[in-house]
């Protein structure tokens, strides 16, 4: 009987970085506050608790890939390039995170000469990747905005 280790096939936790999480928060903020005008990073920073430096990194990526429109100057800022329902969480995360694979190609290597085992695991990982991609691409930015309504925290002054 062969000993089997779950560690050999279960990947480390797939994590979305702070950049990806902040990018989603930033896009949700823009979508919730869109009135056709540009929103200053200072406003987003103050309301979302994200540093302006970090937001500048995120907006640079999102703008480069056409997800944002920007205007410089005192009345400048950012706004969405299209309607919130035209974005998916997957699109935003792929721009900021890159590859969303649960395992890298070299982690999927089986033992030398174990072509059948490697092929079976390859099919498993591809199925998992498809499930992740399908889910992320089924959730729109508008869905995230709708979920966030009523969840914002309120500060009360006494």
PDB file of C-alpha atoms in Angstrom:
ATOM      1  CA  UNK A   1       0.000   0.000   0.000  1.00  0.00           C
ATOM      2  CA  UNK A   2       1.296   3.446  -0.923  1.00  0.00           C
ATOM      3  CA  UNK A   3       1.422   6.254   1.571  1.00  0.00           C
ATOM      4  CA  UNK A   4      -0.310   9.289   0.207  1.00  0.00           C
ATOM      5  CA  UNK A   5       0.302  12.815   1.342  1.00  0.00           C
ATOM      6  CA  UNK A   6      -2.379  15.427   0.787  1.00  0.00           C
ATOM      7  CA  UNK A   7       0.365  18.047   0.849  1.00  0.00           C
ATOM      8  CA  UNK A   8       1.607  16.630  -2.423  1.00  0.00           C
ATOM      9  CA  UNK A   9      -1.569  17.561  -4.293  1.00  0.00           C
ATOM     10  CA  UNK A  10      -3.207  20.346  -2.324  1.00  0.00           C
ATOM     11  CA  UNK A  11      -1.694  23.721  -3.249  1.00  0.00           C
ATOM     12  CA  UNK A  12      -0.871  26.381  -0.773  1.00  0.00           C
ATOM     13  CA  UNK A  13      -3.755  28.784  -0.332  1.00  0.00           C
ATOM     14  CA  UNK A  14      -4.461  30.852  -3.406  1.00  0.00           C
ATOM     15  CA  UNK A  15      -4.335  34.401  -2.152  1.00  0.00           C
ATOM     16  CA  UNK A  16      -5.376  37.634  -3.744  1.00  0.00           C
ATOM     17  CA  UNK A  17      -2.802  40.277  -2.805  1.00  0.00           C
ATOM     18  CA  UNK A  18      -3.524  43.578  -1.143  1.00  0.00           C
ATOM     19  CA  UNK A  19      -3.173  45.207  -4.568  1.00  0.00           C
ATOM     20  CA  UNK A  20      -5.983  43.066  -5.991  1.00  0.00           C
ATOM     21  CA  UNK A  21      -8.252  43.612  -2.998  1.00  0.00           C
ATOM     22  CA  UNK A  22      -7.620  47.373  -3.022  1.00  0.00           C
ATOM     23  CA  UNK A  23      -8.207  47.515  -6.774  1.00  0.00           C
ATOM     24  CA  UNK A  24     -11.647  45.963  -6.290  1.00  0.00           C
ATOM     25  CA  UNK A  25     -12.414  48.390  -3.437  1.00  0.00           C
ATOM     26  CA  UNK A  26     -11.247  51.310  -5.559  1.00  0.00           C
ATOM     27  CA  UNK A  27     -13.390  50.256  -8.535  1.00  0.00           C
ATOM     28  CA  UNK A  28     -16.407  49.695  -6.283  1.00  0.00           C
ATOM     29  CA  UNK A  29     -15.910  53.177  -4.818  1.00  0.00           C
ATOM     30  CA  UNK A  30     -15.778  54.750  -8.285  1.00  0.00           C
ATOM     31  CA  UNK A  31     -18.872  52.833  -9.372  1.00  0.00           C
ATOM     32  CA  UNK A  32     -20.827  53.793  -6.238  1.00  0.00           C
ATOM     33  CA  UNK A  33     -19.911  57.467  -6.529  1.00  0.00           C
ATOM     34  CA  UNK A  34     -20.079  57.851 -10.281  1.00  0.00           C
ATOM     35  CA  UNK A  35     -21.959  60.905 -11.379  1.00  0.00           C
ATOM     36  CA  UNK A  36     -20.024  61.386 -14.581  1.00  0.00           C
ATOM     37  CA  UNK A  37     -17.397  63.521 -12.874  1.00  0.00           C
ATOM     38  CA  UNK A  38     -13.851  62.562 -12.015  1.00  0.00           C
ATOM     39  CA  UNK A  39     -13.060  61.517  -8.447  1.00  0.00           C
ATOM     40  CA  UNK A  40      -9.816  62.613  -6.787  1.00  0.00           C
ATOM     41  CA  UNK A  41      -7.547  59.969  -5.278  1.00  0.00           C
ATOM     42  CA  UNK A  42      -7.522  62.025  -2.081  1.00  0.00           C
ATOM     43  CA  UNK A  43     -11.269  61.406  -1.670  1.00  0.00           C
ATOM     44  CA  UNK A  44     -10.885  57.673  -2.255  1.00  0.00           C
ATOM     45  CA  UNK A  45      -7.901  57.527   0.087  1.00  0.00           C
ATOM     46  CA  UNK A  46      -9.742  59.289   2.902  1.00  0.00           C
ATOM     47  CA  UNK A  47     -12.926  57.248   2.528  1.00  0.00           C
ATOM     48  CA  UNK A  48     -11.365  53.835   1.891  1.00  0.00           C
ATOM     49  CA  UNK A  49      -8.305  54.126   4.124  1.00  0.00           C
ATOM     50  CA  UNK A  50      -5.894  53.320   1.283  1.00  0.00           C
ATOM     51  CA  UNK A  51      -2.739  55.397   0.894  1.00  0.00           C
ATOM     52  CA  UNK A  52      -2.531  57.685  -2.114  1.00  0.00           C
ATOM     53  CA  UNK A  53       0.820  56.106  -3.080  1.00  0.00           C
ATOM     54  CA  UNK A  54      -0.813  52.669  -3.211  1.00  0.00           C
ATOM     55  CA  UNK A  55      -3.776  54.025  -5.163  1.00  0.00           C
ATOM     56  CA  UNK A  56      -1.381  55.607  -7.676  1.00  0.00           C
ATOM     57  CA  UNK A  57       0.172  52.188  -8.342  1.00  0.00           C
ATOM     58  CA  UNK A  58      -3.250  50.614  -8.795  1.00  0.00           C
ATOM     59  CA  UNK A  59      -4.608  53.382 -11.023  1.00  0.00           C
ATOM     60  CA  UNK A  60      -1.524  53.185 -13.199  1.00  0.00           C
ATOM     61  CA  UNK A  61      -2.253  49.517 -13.955  1.00  0.00           C
ATOM     62  CA  UNK A  62      -5.992  49.980 -14.364  1.00  0.00           C
ATOM     63  CA  UNK A  63      -5.499  52.974 -16.672  1.00  0.00           C
ATOM     64  CA  UNK A  64      -2.869  51.172 -18.747  1.00  0.00           C
ATOM     65  CA  UNK A  65      -5.404  48.442 -19.512  1.00  0.00           C
ATOM     66  CA  UNK A  66      -8.218  50.896 -20.284  1.00  0.00           C
ATOM     67  CA  UNK A  67     -10.359  50.261 -17.216  1.00  0.00           C
ATOM     68  CA  UNK A  68     -10.181  53.907 -16.091  1.00  0.00           C
ATOM     69  CA  UNK A  69     -10.293  57.384 -17.553  1.00  0.00           C
ATOM     70  CA  UNK A  70      -8.143  60.007 -15.903  1.00  0.00           C
ATOM     71  CA  UNK A  71      -7.695  63.761 -15.965  1.00  0.00           C
ATOM     72  CA  UNK A  72      -4.768  65.607 -14.382  1.00  0.00           C
ATOM     73  CA  UNK A  73      -4.962  68.877 -12.548  1.00  0.00           C
ATOM     74  CA  UNK A  74      -6.919  70.443  -9.717  1.00  0.00           C
ATOM     75  CA  UNK A  75     -10.280  69.189 -10.991  1.00  0.00           C
ATOM     76  CA  UNK A  76      -8.770  65.889 -12.100  1.00  0.00           C
ATOM     77  CA  UNK A  77      -9.201  62.393 -10.917  1.00  0.00           C
ATOM     78  CA  UNK A  78     -10.482  59.050 -12.142  1.00  0.00           C
ATOM     79  CA  UNK A  79     -13.699  57.531 -13.347  1.00  0.00           C
ATOM     80  CA  UNK A  80     -14.748  54.238 -14.883  1.00  0.00           C
ATOM     81  CA  UNK A  81     -14.273  53.858 -18.637  1.00  0.00           C
ATOM     82  CA  UNK A  82     -17.579  52.027 -18.967  1.00  0.00           C
ATOM     83  CA  UNK A  83     -20.665  51.047 -16.986  1.00  0.00           C
ATOM     84  CA  UNK A  84     -20.083  48.971 -13.837  1.00  0.00           C
ATOM     85  CA  UNK A  85     -21.997  46.002 -15.261  1.00  0.00           C
ATOM     86  CA  UNK A  86     -19.454  45.822 -18.114  1.00  0.00           C
ATOM     87  CA  UNK A  87     -16.554  44.929 -15.779  1.00  0.00           C
ATOM     88  CA  UNK A  88     -15.975  41.569 -14.129  1.00  0.00           C
ATOM     89  CA  UNK A  89     -14.109  40.846 -10.920  1.00  0.00           C
ATOM     90  CA  UNK A  90     -11.930  38.489 -12.969  1.00  0.00           C
ATOM     91  CA  UNK A  91     -10.910  41.238 -15.377  1.00  0.00           C
ATOM     92  CA  UNK A  92      -9.938  43.602 -12.571  1.00  0.00           C
ATOM     93  CA  UNK A  93      -8.024  40.931 -10.663  1.00  0.00           C
ATOM     94  CA  UNK A  94      -6.166  39.694 -13.748  1.00  0.00           C
ATOM     95  CA  UNK A  95      -4.978  43.250 -14.459  1.00  0.00           C
ATOM     96  CA  UNK A  96      -3.694  43.716 -10.911  1.00  0.00           C
ATOM     97  CA  UNK A  97      -2.702  40.156  -9.987  1.00  0.00           C
ATOM     98  CA  UNK A  98      -1.619  38.661 -13.283  1.00  0.00           C
ATOM     99  CA  UNK A  99      -1.985  34.884 -13.285  1.00  0.00           C
ATOM    100  CA  UNK A 100      -4.751  33.583 -11.006  1.00  0.00           C
ATOM    101  CA  UNK A 101      -3.746  29.929 -11.325  1.00  0.00           C
ATOM    102  CA  UNK A 102      -4.056  27.884  -8.134  1.00  0.00           C
ATOM    103  CA  UNK A 103      -0.734  26.162  -8.934  1.00  0.00           C
ATOM    104  CA  UNK A 104       2.142  27.063 -11.207  1.00  0.00           C
ATOM    105  CA  UNK A 105       3.193  24.815 -14.069  1.00  0.00           C
ATOM    106  CA  UNK A 106       6.291  23.580 -12.219  1.00  0.00           C
ATOM    107  CA  UNK A 107       4.223  22.676  -9.124  1.00  0.00           C
ATOM    108  CA  UNK A 108       2.129  20.396 -11.322  1.00  0.00           C
ATOM    109  CA  UNK A 109       5.082  18.133 -12.112  1.00  0.00           C
ATOM    110  CA  UNK A 110       4.627  14.505 -11.153  1.00  0.00           C
ATOM    111  CA  UNK A 111       7.391  12.058 -10.343  1.00  0.00           C
ATOM    112  CA  UNK A 112       9.749  11.348 -13.214  1.00  0.00           C
ATOM    113  CA  UNK A 113       8.235   8.739 -15.496  1.00  0.00           C
ATOM    114  CA  UNK A 114       4.784   9.181 -13.958  1.00  0.00           C
ATOM    115  CA  UNK A 115       3.103  10.490 -17.112  1.00  0.00           C
ATOM    116  CA  UNK A 116      -0.349   9.080 -16.228  1.00  0.00           C
ATOM    117  CA  UNK A 117      -0.336  10.671 -12.771  1.00  0.00           C
ATOM    118  CA  UNK A 118       0.860  13.976 -14.156  1.00  0.00           C
ATOM    119  CA  UNK A 119      -1.822  13.953 -16.870  1.00  0.00           C
ATOM    120  CA  UNK A 120      -4.545  13.170 -14.332  1.00  0.00           C
ATOM    121  CA  UNK A 121      -3.412  15.965 -12.037  1.00  0.00           C
ATOM    122  CA  UNK A 122      -3.132  18.351 -14.987  1.00  0.00           C
ATOM    123  CA  UNK A 123      -6.798  17.712 -15.791  1.00  0.00           C
ATOM    124  CA  UNK A 124      -7.723  18.300 -12.140  1.00  0.00           C
ATOM    125  CA  UNK A 125      -5.844  21.629 -11.957  1.00  0.00           C
ATOM    126  CA  UNK A 126      -7.286  22.778 -15.273  1.00  0.00           C
ATOM    127  CA  UNK A 127     -10.791  22.018 -13.963  1.00  0.00           C
ATOM    128  CA  UNK A 128     -10.099  23.982 -10.790  1.00  0.00           C
ATOM    129  CA  UNK A 129      -8.739  26.890 -12.845  1.00  0.00           C
ATOM    130  CA  UNK A 130     -11.861  26.847 -15.023  1.00  0.00           C
ATOM    131  CA  UNK A 131     -14.112  26.925 -11.937  1.00  0.00           C
ATOM    132  CA  UNK A 132     -12.186  29.898 -10.515  1.00  0.00           C
ATOM    133  CA  UNK A 133     -12.226  31.773 -13.841  1.00  0.00           C
ATOM    134  CA  UNK A 134     -15.922  31.047 -14.428  1.00  0.00           C
ATOM    135  CA  UNK A 135     -16.838  32.367 -10.985  1.00  0.00           C
ATOM    136  CA  UNK A 136     -14.674  35.495 -11.190  1.00  0.00           C
ATOM    137  CA  UNK A 137     -15.990  36.251 -14.679  1.00  0.00           C
ATOM    138  CA  UNK A 138     -19.606  35.782 -13.566  1.00  0.00           C
ATOM    139  CA  UNK A 139     -19.407  38.514 -10.914  1.00  0.00           C
ATOM    140  CA  UNK A 140     -19.690  42.025 -12.305  1.00  0.00           C
ATOM    141  CA  UNK A 141     -18.525  45.224 -10.673  1.00  0.00           C
ATOM    142  CA  UNK A 142     -22.195  46.169 -10.426  1.00  0.00           C
ATOM    143  CA  UNK A 143     -22.844  42.931  -8.472  1.00  0.00           C
ATOM    144  CA  UNK A 144     -20.129  43.964  -6.012  1.00  0.00           C
ATOM    145  CA  UNK A 145     -21.603  47.468  -5.739  1.00  0.00           C
ATOM    146  CA  UNK A 146     -25.041  46.003  -5.063  1.00  0.00           C
ATOM    147  CA  UNK A 147     -23.600  43.691  -2.379  1.00  0.00           C
ATOM    148  CA  UNK A 148     -21.819  46.591  -0.702  1.00  0.00           C
ATOM    149  CA  UNK A 149     -24.937  48.743  -0.356  1.00  0.00           C
ATOM    150  CA  UNK A 150     -25.792  48.978   3.315  1.00  0.00           C
ATOM    151  CA  UNK A 151     -22.458  47.476   4.379  1.00  0.00           C
ATOM    152  CA  UNK A 152     -20.556  50.740   4.626  1.00  0.00           C
ATOM    153  CA  UNK A 153     -19.553  51.745   8.106  1.00  0.00           C
ATOM    154  CA  UNK A 154     -20.864  54.938   9.616  1.00  0.00           C
ATOM    155  CA  UNK A 155     -18.962  57.168  11.984  1.00  0.00           C
ATOM    156  CA  UNK A 156     -20.982  58.863  14.661  1.00  0.00           C
ATOM    157  CA  UNK A 157     -19.759  62.003  16.448  1.00  0.00           C
ATOM    158  CA  UNK A 158     -20.900  62.705  19.974  1.00  0.00           C
TER     159      UNK A 158
END
